[in-house]
C-alpha positions as a Markdown table, in Angstrom:
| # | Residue | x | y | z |
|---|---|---|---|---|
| 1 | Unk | 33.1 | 124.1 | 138.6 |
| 2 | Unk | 35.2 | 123.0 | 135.6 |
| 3 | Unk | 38.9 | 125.1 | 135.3 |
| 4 | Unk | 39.0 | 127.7 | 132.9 |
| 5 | Unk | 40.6 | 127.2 | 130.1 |
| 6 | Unk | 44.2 | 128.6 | 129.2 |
| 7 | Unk | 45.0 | 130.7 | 126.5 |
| 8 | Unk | 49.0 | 131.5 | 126.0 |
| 9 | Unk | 49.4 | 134.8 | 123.9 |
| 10 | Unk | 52.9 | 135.4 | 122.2 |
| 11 | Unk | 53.5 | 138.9 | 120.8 |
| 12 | Unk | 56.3 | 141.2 | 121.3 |
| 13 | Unk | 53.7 | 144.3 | 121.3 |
| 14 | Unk | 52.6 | 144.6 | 125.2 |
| 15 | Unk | 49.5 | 147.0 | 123.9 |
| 16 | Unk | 47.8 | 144.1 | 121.8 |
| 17 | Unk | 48.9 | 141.3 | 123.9 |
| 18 | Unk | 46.9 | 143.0 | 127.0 |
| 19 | Unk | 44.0 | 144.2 | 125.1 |
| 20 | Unk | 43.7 | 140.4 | 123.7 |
| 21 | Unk | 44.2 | 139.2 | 127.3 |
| 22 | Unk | 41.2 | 141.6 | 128.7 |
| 23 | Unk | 39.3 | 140.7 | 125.8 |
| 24 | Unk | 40.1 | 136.3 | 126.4 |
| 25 | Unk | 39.6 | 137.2 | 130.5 |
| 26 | Unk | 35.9 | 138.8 | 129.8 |
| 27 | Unk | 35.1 | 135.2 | 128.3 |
| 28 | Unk | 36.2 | 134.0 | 131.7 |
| 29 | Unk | 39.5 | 132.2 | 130.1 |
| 30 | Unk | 43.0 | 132.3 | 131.8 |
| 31 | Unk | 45.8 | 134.3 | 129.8 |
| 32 | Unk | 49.5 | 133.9 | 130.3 |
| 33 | Unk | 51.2 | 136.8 | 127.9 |
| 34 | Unk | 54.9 | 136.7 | 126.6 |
| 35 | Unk | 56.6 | 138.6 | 124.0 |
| 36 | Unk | 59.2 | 136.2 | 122.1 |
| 37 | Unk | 59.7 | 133.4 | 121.3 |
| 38 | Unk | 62.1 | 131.9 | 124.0 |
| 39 | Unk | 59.9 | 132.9 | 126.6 |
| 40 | Unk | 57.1 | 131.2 | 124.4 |
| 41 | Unk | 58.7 | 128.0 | 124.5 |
| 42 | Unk | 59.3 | 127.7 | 128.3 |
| 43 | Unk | 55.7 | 128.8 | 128.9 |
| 44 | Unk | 54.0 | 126.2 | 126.6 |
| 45 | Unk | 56.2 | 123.9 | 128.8 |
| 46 | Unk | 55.3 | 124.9 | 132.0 |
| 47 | Unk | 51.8 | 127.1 | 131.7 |
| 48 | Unk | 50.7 | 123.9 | 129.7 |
| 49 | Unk | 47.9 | 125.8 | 127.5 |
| 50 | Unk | 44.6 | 125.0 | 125.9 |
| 51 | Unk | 45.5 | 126.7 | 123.2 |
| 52 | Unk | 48.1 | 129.6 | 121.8 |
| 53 | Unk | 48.0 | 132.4 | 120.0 |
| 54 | Unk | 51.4 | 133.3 | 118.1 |
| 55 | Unk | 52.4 | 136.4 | 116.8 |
| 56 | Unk | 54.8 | 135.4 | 113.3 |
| 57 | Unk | 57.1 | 138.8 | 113.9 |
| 58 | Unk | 58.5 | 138.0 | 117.5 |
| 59 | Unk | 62.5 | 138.9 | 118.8 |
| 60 | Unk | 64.8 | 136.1 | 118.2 |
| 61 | Unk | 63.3 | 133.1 | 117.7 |
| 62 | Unk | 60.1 | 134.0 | 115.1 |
| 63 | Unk | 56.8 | 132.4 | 115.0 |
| 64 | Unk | 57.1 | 130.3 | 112.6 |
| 65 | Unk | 60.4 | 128.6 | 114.8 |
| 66 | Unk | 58.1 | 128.1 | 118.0 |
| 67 | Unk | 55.5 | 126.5 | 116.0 |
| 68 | Unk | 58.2 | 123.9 | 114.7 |
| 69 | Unk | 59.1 | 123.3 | 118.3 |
| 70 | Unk | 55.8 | 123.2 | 120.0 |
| 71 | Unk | 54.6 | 120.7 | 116.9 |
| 72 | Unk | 57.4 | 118.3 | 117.8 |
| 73 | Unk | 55.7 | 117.5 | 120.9 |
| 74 | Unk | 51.9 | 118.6 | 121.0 |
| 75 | Unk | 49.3 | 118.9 | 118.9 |
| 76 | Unk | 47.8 | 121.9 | 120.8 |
| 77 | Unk | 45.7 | 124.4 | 118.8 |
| 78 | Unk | 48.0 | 127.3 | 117.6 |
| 79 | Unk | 46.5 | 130.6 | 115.8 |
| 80 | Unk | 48.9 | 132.5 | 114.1 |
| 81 | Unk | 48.5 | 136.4 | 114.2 |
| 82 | Unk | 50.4 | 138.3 | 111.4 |
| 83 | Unk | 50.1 | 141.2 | 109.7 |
| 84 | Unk | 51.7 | 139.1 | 106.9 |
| 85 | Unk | 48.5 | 139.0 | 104.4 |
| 86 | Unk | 50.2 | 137.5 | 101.6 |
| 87 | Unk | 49.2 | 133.3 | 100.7 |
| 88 | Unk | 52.2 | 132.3 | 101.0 |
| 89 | Unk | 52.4 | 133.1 | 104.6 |
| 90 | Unk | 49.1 | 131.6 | 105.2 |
| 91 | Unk | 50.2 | 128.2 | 103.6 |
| 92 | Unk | 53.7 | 128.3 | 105.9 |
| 93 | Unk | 51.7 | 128.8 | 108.8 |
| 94 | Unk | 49.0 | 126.0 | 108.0 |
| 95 | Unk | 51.9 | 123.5 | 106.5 |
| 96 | Unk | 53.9 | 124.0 | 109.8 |
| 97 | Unk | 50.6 | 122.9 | 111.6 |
| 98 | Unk | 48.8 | 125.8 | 112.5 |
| 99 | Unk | 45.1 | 125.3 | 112.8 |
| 100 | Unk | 44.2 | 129.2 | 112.1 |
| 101 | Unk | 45.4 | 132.4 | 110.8 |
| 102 | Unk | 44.6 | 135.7 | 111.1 |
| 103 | Unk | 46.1 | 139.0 | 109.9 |
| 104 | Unk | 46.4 | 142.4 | 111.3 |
| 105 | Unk | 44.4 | 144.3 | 112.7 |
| 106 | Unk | 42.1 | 142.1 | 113.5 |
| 107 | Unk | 38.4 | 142.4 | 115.1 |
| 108 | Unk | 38.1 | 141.6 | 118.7 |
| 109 | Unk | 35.0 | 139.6 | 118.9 |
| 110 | Unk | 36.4 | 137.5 | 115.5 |
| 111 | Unk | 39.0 | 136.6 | 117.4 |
| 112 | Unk | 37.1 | 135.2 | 120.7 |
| 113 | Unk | 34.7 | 133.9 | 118.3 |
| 114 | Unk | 37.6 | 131.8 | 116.1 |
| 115 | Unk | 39.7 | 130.9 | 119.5 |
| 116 | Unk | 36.2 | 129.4 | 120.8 |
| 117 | Unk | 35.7 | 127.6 | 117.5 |
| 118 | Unk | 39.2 | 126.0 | 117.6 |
| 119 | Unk | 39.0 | 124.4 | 121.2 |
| 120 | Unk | 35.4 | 123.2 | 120.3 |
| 121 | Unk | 37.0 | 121.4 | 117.4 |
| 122 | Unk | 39.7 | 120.1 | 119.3 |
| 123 | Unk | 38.2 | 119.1 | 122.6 |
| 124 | Unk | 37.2 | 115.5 | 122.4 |
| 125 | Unk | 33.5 | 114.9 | 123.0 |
| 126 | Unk | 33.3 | 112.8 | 125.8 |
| 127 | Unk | 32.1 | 108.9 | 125.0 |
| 128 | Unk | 28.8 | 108.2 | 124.7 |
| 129 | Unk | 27.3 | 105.2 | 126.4 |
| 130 | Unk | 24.6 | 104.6 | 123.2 |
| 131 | Unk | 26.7 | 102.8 | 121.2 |
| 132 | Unk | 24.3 | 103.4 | 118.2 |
| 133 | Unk | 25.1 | 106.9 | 118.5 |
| 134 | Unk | 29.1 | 105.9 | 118.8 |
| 135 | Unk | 28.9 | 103.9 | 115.7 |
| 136 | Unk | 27.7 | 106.6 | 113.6 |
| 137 | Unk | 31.2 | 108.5 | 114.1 |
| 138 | Unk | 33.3 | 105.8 | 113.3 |
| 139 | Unk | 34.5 | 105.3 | 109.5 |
| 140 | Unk | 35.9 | 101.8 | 109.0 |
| 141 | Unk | 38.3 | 100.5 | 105.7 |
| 142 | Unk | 41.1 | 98.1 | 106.0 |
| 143 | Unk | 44.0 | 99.4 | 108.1 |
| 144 | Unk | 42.0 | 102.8 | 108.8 |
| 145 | Unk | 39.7 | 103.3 | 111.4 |
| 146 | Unk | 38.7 | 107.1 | 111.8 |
| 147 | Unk | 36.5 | 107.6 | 115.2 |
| 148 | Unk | 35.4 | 111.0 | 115.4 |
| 149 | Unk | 33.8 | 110.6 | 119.2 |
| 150 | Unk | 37.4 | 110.6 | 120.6 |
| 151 | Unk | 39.3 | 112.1 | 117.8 |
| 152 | Unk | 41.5 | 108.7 | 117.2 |
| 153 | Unk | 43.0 | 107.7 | 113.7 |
| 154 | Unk | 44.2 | 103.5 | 113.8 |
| 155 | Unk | 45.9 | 103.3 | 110.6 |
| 156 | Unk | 47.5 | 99.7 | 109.8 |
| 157 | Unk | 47.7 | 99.4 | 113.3 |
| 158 | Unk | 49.2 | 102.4 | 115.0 |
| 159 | Unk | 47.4 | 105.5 | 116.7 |
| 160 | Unk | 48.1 | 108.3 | 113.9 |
| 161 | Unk | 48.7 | 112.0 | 115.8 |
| 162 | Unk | 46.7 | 114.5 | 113.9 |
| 163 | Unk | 45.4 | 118.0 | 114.3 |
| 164 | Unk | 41.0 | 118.3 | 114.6 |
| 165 | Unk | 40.8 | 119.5 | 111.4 |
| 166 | Unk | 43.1 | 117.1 | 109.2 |
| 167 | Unk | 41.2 | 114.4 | 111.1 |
| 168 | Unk | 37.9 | 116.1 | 110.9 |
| 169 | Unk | 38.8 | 116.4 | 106.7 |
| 170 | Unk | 39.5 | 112.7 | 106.6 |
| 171 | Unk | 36.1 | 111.5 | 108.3 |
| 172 | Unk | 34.9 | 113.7 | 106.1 |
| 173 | Unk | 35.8 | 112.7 | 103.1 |
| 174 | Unk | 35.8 | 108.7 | 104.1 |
| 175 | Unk | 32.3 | 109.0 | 105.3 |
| 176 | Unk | 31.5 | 109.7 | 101.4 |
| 177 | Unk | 33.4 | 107.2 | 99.0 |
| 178 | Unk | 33.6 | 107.7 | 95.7 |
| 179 | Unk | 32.2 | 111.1 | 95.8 |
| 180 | Unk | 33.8 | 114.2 | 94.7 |
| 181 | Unk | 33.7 | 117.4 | 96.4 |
| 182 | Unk | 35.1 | 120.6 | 95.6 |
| 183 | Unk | 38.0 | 122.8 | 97.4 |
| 184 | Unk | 34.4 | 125.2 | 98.2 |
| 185 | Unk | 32.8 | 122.5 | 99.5 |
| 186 | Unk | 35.4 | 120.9 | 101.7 |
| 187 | Unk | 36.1 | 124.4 | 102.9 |
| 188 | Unk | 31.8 | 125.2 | 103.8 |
| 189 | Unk | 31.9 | 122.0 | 105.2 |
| 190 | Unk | 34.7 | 121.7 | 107.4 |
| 191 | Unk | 36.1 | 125.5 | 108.3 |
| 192 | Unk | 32.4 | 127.2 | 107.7 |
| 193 | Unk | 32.8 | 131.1 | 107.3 |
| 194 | Unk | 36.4 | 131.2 | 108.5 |
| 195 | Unk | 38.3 | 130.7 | 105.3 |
| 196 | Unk | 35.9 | 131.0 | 102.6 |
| 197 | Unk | 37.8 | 132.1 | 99.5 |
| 198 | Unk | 41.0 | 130.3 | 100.7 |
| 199 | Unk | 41.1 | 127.3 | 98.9 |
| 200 | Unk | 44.6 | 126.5 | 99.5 |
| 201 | Unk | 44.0 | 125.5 | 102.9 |
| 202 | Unk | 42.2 | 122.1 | 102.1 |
| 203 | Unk | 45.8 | 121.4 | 99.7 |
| 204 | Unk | 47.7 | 122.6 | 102.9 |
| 205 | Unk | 45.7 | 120.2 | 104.9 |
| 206 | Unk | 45.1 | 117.2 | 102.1 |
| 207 | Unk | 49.4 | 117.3 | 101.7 |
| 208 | Unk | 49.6 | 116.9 | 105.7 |
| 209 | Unk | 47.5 | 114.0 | 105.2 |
| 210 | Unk | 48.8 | 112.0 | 102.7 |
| 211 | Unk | 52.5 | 112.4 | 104.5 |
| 212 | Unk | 51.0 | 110.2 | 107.2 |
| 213 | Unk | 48.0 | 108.3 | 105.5 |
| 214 | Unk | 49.6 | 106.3 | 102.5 |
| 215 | Unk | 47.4 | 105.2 | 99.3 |
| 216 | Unk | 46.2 | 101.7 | 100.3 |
| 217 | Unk | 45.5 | 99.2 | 97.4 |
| 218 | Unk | 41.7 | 99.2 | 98.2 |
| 219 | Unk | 41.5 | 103.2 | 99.1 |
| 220 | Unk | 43.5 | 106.3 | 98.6 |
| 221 | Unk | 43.0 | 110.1 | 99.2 |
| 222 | Unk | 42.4 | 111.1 | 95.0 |
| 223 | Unk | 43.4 | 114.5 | 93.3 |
| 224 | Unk | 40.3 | 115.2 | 90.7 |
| 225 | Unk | 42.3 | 117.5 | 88.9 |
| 226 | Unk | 40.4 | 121.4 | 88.1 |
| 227 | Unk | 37.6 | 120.5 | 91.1 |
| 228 | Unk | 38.8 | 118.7 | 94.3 |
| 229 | Unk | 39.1 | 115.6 | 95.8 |
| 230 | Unk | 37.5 | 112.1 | 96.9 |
| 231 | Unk | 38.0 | 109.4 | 98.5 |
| 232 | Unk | 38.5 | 106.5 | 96.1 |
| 233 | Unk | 37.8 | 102.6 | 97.6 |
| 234 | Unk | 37.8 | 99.2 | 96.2 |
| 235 | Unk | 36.3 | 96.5 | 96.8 |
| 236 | Unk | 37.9 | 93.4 | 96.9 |
């Protein structure tokens, strides 16, 4: 029987935290509840999560802080919970590397349904011994290799750390050269329903990856100014 999985919830409100734990336990996953952010840290340490869900507004050390921290070490999947509403908020959490966001009060089920989503996205299927079927989720320039059956980016070289979604973004677009697609489409394609509307997520996510994927001189992640991006190559 494979272990459940472990959800670590951070909020200073006892009430919600429970009622998310009940909630998360019904779906037969493990909970481990704190309510600041110290106590966040040590537990991400030592209950070693699947995945967290952070509360922004927490005593001491805020949300915003512990994602910092966690992100200097681990690229586990982190939903922020705020009753912040405002974009700006939703960029600083997604910049800091947040892989959701969702805003208070929130519906139950939406959240089981969008922490089920996110450890889907993130768990690496395991390898398949067709290699046909392998092949087809590999994306290949010079000095990038993008595999999406084990979630690996090789870029001039060196293993590149990245969250599911930046990584699923860059298959994305690679697997298309030359062709432009809008903020809408990027967003249908890669987040579904979840942020429809929010177009500033796929900048958020687009910025994260050019700090770590450069502009080669035979491809490069383009801006089409007013409609989206593409992902330009060259042949040479």
């Amino acid at each position: 029987m494979p272990a459940k999985q472990k959800i670590l919830i951070v909020d200073d409100d006892t009430n919600i935290a429970e009622l998310i734990s009940l909630y998360l336990i019904k779906e037969c996953f493990d909970t481990h509840m704190v309510h600041d952010g110290e106590e966040a840290l040590t537990a991400f340490r030592e209950f070693e999560p699947n995945l967290i869900l952070l509360d922004l507004m927490l005593p001491g050390i805020d949300g915003y802080q512990v994602c910092r921290e966690i992100r200097k070490t681990s690229n586990v999947p982190i939903i922020m919970l705020s009753a912040k509403g405002e974009i700006f908020d939703k960029v600083l959490g997604l910049e800091l590397g947040a892989d959701d966001y969702m805003i208070k009060p929130f519906d139950s089920k939406e959240l089981v349904a969008r922490v089920k989503a996110v450890l889907r996205r993130y768990q690496q299927p395991a390898t398949s011994t067709d290699i046909s079927a392998t092949d087809t989720n590999v994306v290949e320039y010079p000095d990038l290799n993008i595999n999406l059956s084990n979630y690996s980016v090789i870029y001039e070289g060196k293993n590149i750390e990245m969250p599911p979604k930046e990584l699923e973004l860059l298959y994305f677009l690679a697997s298309s050269p030359n062709h432009v697609f809008t903020r809408e489409q990027l967003l249908d394609n890669i987040w579904g329903y979840e942020y429809i509307g929010d177009t500033r997520t796929v900048d958020v996510h687009i910025k994260r990856l050019r700090e770590k994927i450069h502009d080669h001189e035979q491809w490069r992640i383009a801006t089409v100014w007013g409609i989206g991006y593409r992902f330009e190559y060259q042949k040479r």
